[in-house]
Tab-separated table of C-alpha atoms (C1' of nucleotides) in Angstrom:
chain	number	residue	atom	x	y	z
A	63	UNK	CA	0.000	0.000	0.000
A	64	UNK	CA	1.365	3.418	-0.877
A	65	UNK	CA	1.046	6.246	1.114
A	66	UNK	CA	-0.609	8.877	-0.732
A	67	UNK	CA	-0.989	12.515	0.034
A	68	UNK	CA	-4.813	13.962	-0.093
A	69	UNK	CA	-3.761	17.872	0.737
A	70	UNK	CA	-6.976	19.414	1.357
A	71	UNK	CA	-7.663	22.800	2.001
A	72	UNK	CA	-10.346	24.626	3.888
A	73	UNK	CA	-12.551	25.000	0.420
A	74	UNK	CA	-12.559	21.197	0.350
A	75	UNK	CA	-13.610	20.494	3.569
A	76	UNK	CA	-16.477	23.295	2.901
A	77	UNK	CA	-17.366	21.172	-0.255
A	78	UNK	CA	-17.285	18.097	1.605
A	79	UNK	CA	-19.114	19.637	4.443
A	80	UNK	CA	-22.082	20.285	1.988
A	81	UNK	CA	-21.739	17.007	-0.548
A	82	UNK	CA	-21.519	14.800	2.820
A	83	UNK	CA	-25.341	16.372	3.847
A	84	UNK	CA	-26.921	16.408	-0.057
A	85	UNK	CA	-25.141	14.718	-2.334
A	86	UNK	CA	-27.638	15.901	-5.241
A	87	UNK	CA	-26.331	19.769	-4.446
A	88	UNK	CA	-24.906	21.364	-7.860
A	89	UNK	CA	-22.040	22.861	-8.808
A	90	UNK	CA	-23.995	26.505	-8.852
A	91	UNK	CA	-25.214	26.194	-5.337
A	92	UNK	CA	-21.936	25.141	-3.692
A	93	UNK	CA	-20.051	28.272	-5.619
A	94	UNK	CA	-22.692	30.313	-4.368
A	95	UNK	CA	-22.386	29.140	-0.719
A	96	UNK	CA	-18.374	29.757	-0.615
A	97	UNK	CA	-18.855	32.769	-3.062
A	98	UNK	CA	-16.434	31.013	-5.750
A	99	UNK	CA	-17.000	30.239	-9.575
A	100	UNK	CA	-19.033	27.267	-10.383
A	101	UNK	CA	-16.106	26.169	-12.514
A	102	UNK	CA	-13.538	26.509	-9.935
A	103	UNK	CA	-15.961	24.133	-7.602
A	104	UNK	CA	-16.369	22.011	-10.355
A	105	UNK	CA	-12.480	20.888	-10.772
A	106	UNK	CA	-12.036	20.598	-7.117
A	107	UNK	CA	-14.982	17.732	-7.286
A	108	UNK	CA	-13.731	15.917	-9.835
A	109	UNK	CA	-10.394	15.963	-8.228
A	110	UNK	CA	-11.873	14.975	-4.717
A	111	UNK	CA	-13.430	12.374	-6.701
A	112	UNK	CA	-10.062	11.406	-8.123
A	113	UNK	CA	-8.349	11.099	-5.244
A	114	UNK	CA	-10.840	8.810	-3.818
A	115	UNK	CA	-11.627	11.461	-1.066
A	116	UNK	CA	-15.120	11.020	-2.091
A	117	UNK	CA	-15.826	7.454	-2.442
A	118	UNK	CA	-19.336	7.175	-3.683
A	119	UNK	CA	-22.379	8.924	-3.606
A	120	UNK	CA	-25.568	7.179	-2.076
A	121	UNK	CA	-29.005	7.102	-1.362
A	122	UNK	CA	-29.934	6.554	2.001
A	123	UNK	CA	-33.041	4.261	2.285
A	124	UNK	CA	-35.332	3.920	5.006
A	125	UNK	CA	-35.216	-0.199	5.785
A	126	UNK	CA	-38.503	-0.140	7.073
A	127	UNK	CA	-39.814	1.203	3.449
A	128	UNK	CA	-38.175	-2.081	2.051
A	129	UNK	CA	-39.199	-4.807	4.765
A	130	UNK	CA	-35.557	-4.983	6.365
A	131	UNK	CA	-36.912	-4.586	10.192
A	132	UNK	CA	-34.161	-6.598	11.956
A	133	UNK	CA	-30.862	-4.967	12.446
A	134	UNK	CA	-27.962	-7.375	14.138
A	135	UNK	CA	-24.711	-7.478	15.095
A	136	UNK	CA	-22.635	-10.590	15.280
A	137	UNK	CA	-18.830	-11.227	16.708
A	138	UNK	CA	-17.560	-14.177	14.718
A	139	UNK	CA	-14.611	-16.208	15.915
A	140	UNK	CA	-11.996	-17.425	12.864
A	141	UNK	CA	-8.754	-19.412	12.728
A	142	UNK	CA	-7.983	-16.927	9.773
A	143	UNK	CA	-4.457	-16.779	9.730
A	144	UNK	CA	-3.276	-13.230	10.889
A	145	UNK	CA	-3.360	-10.601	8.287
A	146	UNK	CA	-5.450	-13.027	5.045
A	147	UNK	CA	-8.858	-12.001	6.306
A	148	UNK	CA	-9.823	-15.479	3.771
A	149	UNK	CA	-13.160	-15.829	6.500
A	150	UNK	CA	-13.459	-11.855	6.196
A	151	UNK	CA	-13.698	-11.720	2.525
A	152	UNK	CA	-16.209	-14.350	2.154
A	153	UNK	CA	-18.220	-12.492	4.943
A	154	UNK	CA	-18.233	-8.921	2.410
A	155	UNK	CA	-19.957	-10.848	-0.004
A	156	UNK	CA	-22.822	-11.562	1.302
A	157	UNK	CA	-25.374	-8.928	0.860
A	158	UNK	CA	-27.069	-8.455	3.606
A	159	UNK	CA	-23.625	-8.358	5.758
A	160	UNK	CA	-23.469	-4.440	5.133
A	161	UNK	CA	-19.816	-4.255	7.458
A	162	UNK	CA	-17.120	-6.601	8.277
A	163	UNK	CA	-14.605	-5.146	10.827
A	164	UNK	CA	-11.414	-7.411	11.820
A	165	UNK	CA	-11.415	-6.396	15.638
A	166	UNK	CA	-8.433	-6.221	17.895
A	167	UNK	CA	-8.834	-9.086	21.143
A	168	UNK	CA	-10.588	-12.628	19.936
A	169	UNK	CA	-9.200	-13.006	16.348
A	170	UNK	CA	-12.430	-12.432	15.472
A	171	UNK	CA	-14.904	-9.971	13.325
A	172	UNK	CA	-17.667	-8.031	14.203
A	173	UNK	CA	-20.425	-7.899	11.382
A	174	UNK	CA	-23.643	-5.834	10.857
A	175	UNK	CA	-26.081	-7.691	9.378
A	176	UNK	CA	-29.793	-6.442	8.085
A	177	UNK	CA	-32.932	-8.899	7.425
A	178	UNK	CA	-36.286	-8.943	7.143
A	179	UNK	CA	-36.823	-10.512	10.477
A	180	UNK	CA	-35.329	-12.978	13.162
A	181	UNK	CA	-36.837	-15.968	10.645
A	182	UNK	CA	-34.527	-14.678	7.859
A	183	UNK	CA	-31.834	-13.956	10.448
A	184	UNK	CA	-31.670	-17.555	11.371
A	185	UNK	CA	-31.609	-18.842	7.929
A	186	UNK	CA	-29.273	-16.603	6.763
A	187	UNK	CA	-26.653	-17.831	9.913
A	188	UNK	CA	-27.677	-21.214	9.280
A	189	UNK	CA	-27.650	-21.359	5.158
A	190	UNK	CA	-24.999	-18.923	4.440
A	191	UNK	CA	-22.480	-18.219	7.403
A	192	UNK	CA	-22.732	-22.124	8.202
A	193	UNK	CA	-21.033	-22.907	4.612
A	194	UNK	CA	-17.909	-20.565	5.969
A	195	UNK	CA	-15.024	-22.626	6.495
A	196	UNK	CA	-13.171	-21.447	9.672
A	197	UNK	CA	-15.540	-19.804	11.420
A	198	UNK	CA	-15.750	-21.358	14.897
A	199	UNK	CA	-18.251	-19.199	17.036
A	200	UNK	CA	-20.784	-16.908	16.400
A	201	UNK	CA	-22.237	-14.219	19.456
A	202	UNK	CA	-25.455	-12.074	17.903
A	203	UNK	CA	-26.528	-9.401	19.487
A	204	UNK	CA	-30.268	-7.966	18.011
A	205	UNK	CA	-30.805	-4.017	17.590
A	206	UNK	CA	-34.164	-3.339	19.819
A	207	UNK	CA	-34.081	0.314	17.857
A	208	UNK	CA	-31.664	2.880	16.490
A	209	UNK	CA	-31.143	6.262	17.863
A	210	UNK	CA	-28.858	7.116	15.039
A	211	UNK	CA	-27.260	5.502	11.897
A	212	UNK	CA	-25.307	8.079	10.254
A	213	UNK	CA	-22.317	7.993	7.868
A	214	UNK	CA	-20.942	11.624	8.587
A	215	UNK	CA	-17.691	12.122	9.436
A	216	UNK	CA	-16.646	15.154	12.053
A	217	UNK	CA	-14.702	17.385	9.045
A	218	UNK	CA	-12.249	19.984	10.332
A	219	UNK	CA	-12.503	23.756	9.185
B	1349	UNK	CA	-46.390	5.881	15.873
B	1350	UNK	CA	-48.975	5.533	12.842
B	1351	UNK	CA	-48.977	2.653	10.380
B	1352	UNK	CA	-47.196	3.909	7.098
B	1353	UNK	CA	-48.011	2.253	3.701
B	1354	UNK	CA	-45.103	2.705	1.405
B	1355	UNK	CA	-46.867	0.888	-1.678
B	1356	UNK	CA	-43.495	0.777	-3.894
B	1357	UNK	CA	-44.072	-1.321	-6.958
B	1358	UNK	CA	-41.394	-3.168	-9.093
B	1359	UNK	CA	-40.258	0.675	-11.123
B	1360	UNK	CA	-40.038	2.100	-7.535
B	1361	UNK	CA	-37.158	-0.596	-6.526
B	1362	UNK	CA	-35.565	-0.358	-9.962
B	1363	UNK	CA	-34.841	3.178	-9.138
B	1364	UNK	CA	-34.089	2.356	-5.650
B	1365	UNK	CA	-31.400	0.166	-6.702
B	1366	UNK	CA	-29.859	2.513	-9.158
B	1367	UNK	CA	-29.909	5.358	-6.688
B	1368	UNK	CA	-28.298	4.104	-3.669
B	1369	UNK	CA	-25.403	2.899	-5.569
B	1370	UNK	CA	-24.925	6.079	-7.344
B	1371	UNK	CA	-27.233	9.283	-5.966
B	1372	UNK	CA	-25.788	11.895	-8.230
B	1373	UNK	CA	-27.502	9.646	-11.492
B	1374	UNK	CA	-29.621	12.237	-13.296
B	1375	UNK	CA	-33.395	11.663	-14.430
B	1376	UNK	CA	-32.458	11.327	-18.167
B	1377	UNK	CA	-30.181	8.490	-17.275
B	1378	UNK	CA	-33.038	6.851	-14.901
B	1379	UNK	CA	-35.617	7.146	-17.416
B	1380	UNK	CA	-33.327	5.601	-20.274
B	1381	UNK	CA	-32.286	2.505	-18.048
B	1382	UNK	CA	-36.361	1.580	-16.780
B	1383	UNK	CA	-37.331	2.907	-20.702
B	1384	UNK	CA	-39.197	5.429	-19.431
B	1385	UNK	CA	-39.973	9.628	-19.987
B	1386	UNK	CA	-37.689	11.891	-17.013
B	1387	UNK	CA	-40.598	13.256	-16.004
B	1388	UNK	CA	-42.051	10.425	-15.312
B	1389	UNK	CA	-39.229	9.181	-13.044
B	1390	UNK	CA	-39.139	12.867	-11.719
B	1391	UNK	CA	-42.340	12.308	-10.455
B	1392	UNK	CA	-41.878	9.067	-8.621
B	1393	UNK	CA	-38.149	9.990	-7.284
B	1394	UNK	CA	-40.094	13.084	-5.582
B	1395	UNK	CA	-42.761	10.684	-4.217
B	1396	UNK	CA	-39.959	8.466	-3.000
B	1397	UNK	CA	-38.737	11.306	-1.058
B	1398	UNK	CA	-42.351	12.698	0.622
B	1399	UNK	CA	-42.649	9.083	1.825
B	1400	UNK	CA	-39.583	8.560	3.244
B	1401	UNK	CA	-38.245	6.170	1.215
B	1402	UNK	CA	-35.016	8.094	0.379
B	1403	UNK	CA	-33.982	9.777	3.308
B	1404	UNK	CA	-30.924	11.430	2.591
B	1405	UNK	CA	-28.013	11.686	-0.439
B	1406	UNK	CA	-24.921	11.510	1.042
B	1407	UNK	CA	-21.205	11.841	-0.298
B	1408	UNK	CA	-18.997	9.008	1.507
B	1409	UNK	CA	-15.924	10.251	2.194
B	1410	UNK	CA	-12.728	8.236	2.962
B	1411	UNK	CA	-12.293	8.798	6.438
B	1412	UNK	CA	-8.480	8.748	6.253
B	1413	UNK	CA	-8.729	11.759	3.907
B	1414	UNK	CA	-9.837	13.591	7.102
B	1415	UNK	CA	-7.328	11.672	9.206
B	1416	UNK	CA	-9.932	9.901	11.089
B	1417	UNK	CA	-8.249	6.719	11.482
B	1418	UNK	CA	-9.698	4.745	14.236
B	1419	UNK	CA	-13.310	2.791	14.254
B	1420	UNK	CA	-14.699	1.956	17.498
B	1421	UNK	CA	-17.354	0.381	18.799
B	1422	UNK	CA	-18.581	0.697	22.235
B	1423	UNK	CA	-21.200	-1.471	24.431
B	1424	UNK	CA	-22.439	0.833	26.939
B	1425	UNK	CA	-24.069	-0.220	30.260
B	1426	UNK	CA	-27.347	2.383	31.317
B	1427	UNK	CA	-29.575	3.065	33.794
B	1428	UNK	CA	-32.077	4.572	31.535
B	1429	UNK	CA	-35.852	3.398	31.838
B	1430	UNK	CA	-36.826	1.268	29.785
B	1431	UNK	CA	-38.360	3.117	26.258
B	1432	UNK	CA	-36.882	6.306	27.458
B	1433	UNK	CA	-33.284	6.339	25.831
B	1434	UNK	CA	-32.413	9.700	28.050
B	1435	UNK	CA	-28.752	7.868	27.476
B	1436	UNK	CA	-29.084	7.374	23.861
B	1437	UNK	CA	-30.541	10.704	22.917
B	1438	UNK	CA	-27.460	12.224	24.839
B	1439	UNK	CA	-24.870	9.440	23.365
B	1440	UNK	CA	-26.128	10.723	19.502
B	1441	UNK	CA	-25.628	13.877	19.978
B	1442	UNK	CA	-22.052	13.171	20.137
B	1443	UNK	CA	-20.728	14.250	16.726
B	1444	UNK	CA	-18.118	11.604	16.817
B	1445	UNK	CA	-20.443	9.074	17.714
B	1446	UNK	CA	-22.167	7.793	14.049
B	1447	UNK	CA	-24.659	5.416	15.467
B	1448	UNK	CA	-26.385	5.051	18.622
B	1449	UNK	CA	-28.375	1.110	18.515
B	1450	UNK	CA	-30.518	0.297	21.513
B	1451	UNK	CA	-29.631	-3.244	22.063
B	1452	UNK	CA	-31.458	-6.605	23.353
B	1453	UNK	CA	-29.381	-8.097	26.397
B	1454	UNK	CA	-27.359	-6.021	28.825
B	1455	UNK	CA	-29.968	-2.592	29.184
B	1456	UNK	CA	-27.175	-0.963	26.990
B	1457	UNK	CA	-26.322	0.724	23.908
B	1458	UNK	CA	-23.492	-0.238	21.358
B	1459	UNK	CA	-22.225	3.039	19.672
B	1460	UNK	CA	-20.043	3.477	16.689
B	1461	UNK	CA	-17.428	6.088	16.870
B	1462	UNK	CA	-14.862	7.745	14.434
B	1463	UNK	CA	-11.773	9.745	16.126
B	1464	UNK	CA	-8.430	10.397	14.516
B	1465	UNK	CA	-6.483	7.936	16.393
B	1466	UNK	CA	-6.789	6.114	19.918
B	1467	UNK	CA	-5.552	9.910	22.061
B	1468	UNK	CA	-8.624	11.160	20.453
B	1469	UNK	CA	-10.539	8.269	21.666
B	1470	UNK	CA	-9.915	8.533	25.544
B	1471	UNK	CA	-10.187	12.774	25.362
B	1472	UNK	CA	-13.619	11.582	24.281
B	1473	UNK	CA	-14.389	9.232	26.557
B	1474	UNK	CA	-13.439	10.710	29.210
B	1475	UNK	CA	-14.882	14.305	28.304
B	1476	UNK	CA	-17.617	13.989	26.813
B	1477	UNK	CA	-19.013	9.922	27.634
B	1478	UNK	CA	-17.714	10.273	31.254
B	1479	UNK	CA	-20.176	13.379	31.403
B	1480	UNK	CA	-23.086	11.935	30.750
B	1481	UNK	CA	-25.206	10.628	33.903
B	1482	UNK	CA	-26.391	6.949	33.862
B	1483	UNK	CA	-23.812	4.959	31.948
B	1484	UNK	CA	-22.947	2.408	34.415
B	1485	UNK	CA	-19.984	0.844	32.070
B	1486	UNK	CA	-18.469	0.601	28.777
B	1487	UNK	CA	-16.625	-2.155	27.024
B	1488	UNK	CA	-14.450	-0.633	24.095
B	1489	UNK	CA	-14.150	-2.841	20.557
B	1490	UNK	CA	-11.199	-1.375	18.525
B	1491	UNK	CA	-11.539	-2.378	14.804
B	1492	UNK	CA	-8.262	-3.087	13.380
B	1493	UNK	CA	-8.904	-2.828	9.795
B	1494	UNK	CA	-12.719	-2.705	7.819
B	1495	UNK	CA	-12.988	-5.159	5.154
B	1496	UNK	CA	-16.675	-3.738	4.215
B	1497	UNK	CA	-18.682	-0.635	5.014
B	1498	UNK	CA	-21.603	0.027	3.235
B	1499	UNK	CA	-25.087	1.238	3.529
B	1500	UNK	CA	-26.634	-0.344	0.856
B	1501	UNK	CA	-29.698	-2.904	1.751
B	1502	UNK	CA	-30.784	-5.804	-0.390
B	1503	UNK	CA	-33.961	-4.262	-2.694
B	1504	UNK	CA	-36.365	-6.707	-3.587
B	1505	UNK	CA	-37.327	-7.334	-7.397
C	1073	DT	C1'	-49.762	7.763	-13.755
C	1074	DA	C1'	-47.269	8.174	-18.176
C	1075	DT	C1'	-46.084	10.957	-22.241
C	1076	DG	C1'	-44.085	14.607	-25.118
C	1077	DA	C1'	-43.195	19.574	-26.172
C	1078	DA	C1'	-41.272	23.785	-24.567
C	1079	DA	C1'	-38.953	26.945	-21.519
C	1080	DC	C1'	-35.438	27.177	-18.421
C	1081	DC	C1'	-31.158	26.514	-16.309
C	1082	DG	C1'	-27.088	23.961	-14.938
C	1083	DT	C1'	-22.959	21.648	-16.796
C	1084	DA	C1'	-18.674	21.222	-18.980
C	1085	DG	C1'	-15.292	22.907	-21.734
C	1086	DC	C1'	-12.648	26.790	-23.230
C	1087	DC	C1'	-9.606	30.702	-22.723
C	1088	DA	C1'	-7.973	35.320	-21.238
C	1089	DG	C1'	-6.738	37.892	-17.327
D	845	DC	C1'	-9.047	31.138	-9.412
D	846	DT	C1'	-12.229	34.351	-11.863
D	847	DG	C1'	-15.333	35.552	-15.327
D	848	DG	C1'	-17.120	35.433	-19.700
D	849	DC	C1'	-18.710	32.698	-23.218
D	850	DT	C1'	-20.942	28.757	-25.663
D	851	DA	C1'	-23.060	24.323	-26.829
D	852	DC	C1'	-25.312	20.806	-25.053
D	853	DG	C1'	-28.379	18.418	-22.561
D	854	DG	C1'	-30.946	17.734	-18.256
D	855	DT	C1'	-34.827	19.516	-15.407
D	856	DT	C1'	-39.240	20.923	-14.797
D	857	DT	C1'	-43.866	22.213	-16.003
D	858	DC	C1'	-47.983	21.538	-18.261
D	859	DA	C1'	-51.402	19.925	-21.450
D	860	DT	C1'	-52.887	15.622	-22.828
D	861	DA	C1'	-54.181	10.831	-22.782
DNA sequence: TATGAAACCGTAGCCAG
DNA sequence: CTGGCTACGGTTTCATA
């Protein structure tokens, strides 16, 4: 992995400030807030974009709207051999597993997982994390409700 | 609470899927991918929103881009009463803090929080967690590296 | 609800200062 | 980076079905 230099000044973390909160904003608005060009804006976003400072823009969408009640957390112990991450990758590509975090203590991961409901929960542990070689515990914990679920980061001035 | 009907249909998901993956696709792009005219798509994107389906475009940002380069989570032991979340309500209005989940088990919370490295971690702890009244403990997860972080939910056909 | 025409406005590319 | 310019195409509205 190479270490690579972002640089950002205070107008990007303005931009970001804004694109983090509405993604959909244009080019005219956000040189109107800062009191720049609209071209000007426009090159820093494509360069933001470009140096994978902005990853991807997305729609958030309410679960409930969908059917997804049943939000779960789950520690899973591995015999992964330090640093392959071979049960970790297989874990990413499920789709409802929406994180997979390699956690310092157990040699473990800690997953976030979204179903329907506690029926779909179970199959989904049973059907799909069952068939993951090297996985030898599991500890769930279920989401009773969310306060928050947000994405923003805490962007300096 | 009331009862909301959502009523999405099959054209409803299609742009669903196409806008969580990418929220800055335009109408004329929608409408050529479903066959459809923009203004029909126009009209059902701004539905989408009244309902609460789409609750929010947001730019993801690479959190080391902003030098923010430890994820935490926390379990956090409360005395709150039960359905009041006085703890929680505090807990996500920690900037830091990105989600606050109410969780089945322990009376307790499990937070997610972003800080720039583990110094940042304790200051917050200790200055802003250790002020709030009725969190009995805390048991800090450090994540050592993320091998998936998304938002995006499984939409149905 | 969807369409298609028309007016409007933002985008993207350019270049001079 | 600004500001002026242009061509293009996307957005939005509305009448219509």
């Amino acid at each position: 992995m190479t270490k690579v230099e972002y640089n950002l000044d205070h107008v990007d973390y303005k931009i970001l400030r804004l694109m983090q909160d509405n993604a959909r904003i244009n080019n005219a608005d956000i040189a109107r807030e800062l009191s720049m060009a609209p071209s000007a804006i426009l090159e820093r976003v494509k360069k933001l974009e470009q140096k994978n400072v902005i990853l991807q823009y997305n729609a958030k969408i309410n679960p409930a709207a969908i059917d997804q009640k049943l939000l779960s957390f789950i520690f899973i112990k591995a015999n992964d051999i330090i640093g392959e991450q071979k049960v970790g990758i297989l874990l990413a590509e499920i789709p409802e597993v929406q994180e997979v975090h390699d956690i310092a203590g157990d040699d473990g991961y800690l997953i976030k997982v979204r179903t329907a409901d506690s029926t779909a929960l179970v199959d989904l542990m049973r059907n799909t994390l069952g068939k993951i070689e090297g996985i030898i515990s599991t500890r769930t914990t279920i989401v009773l409700q969310t306060v928050k679920e947000e994405q923003q980061l805490v962007i300096p001035e």
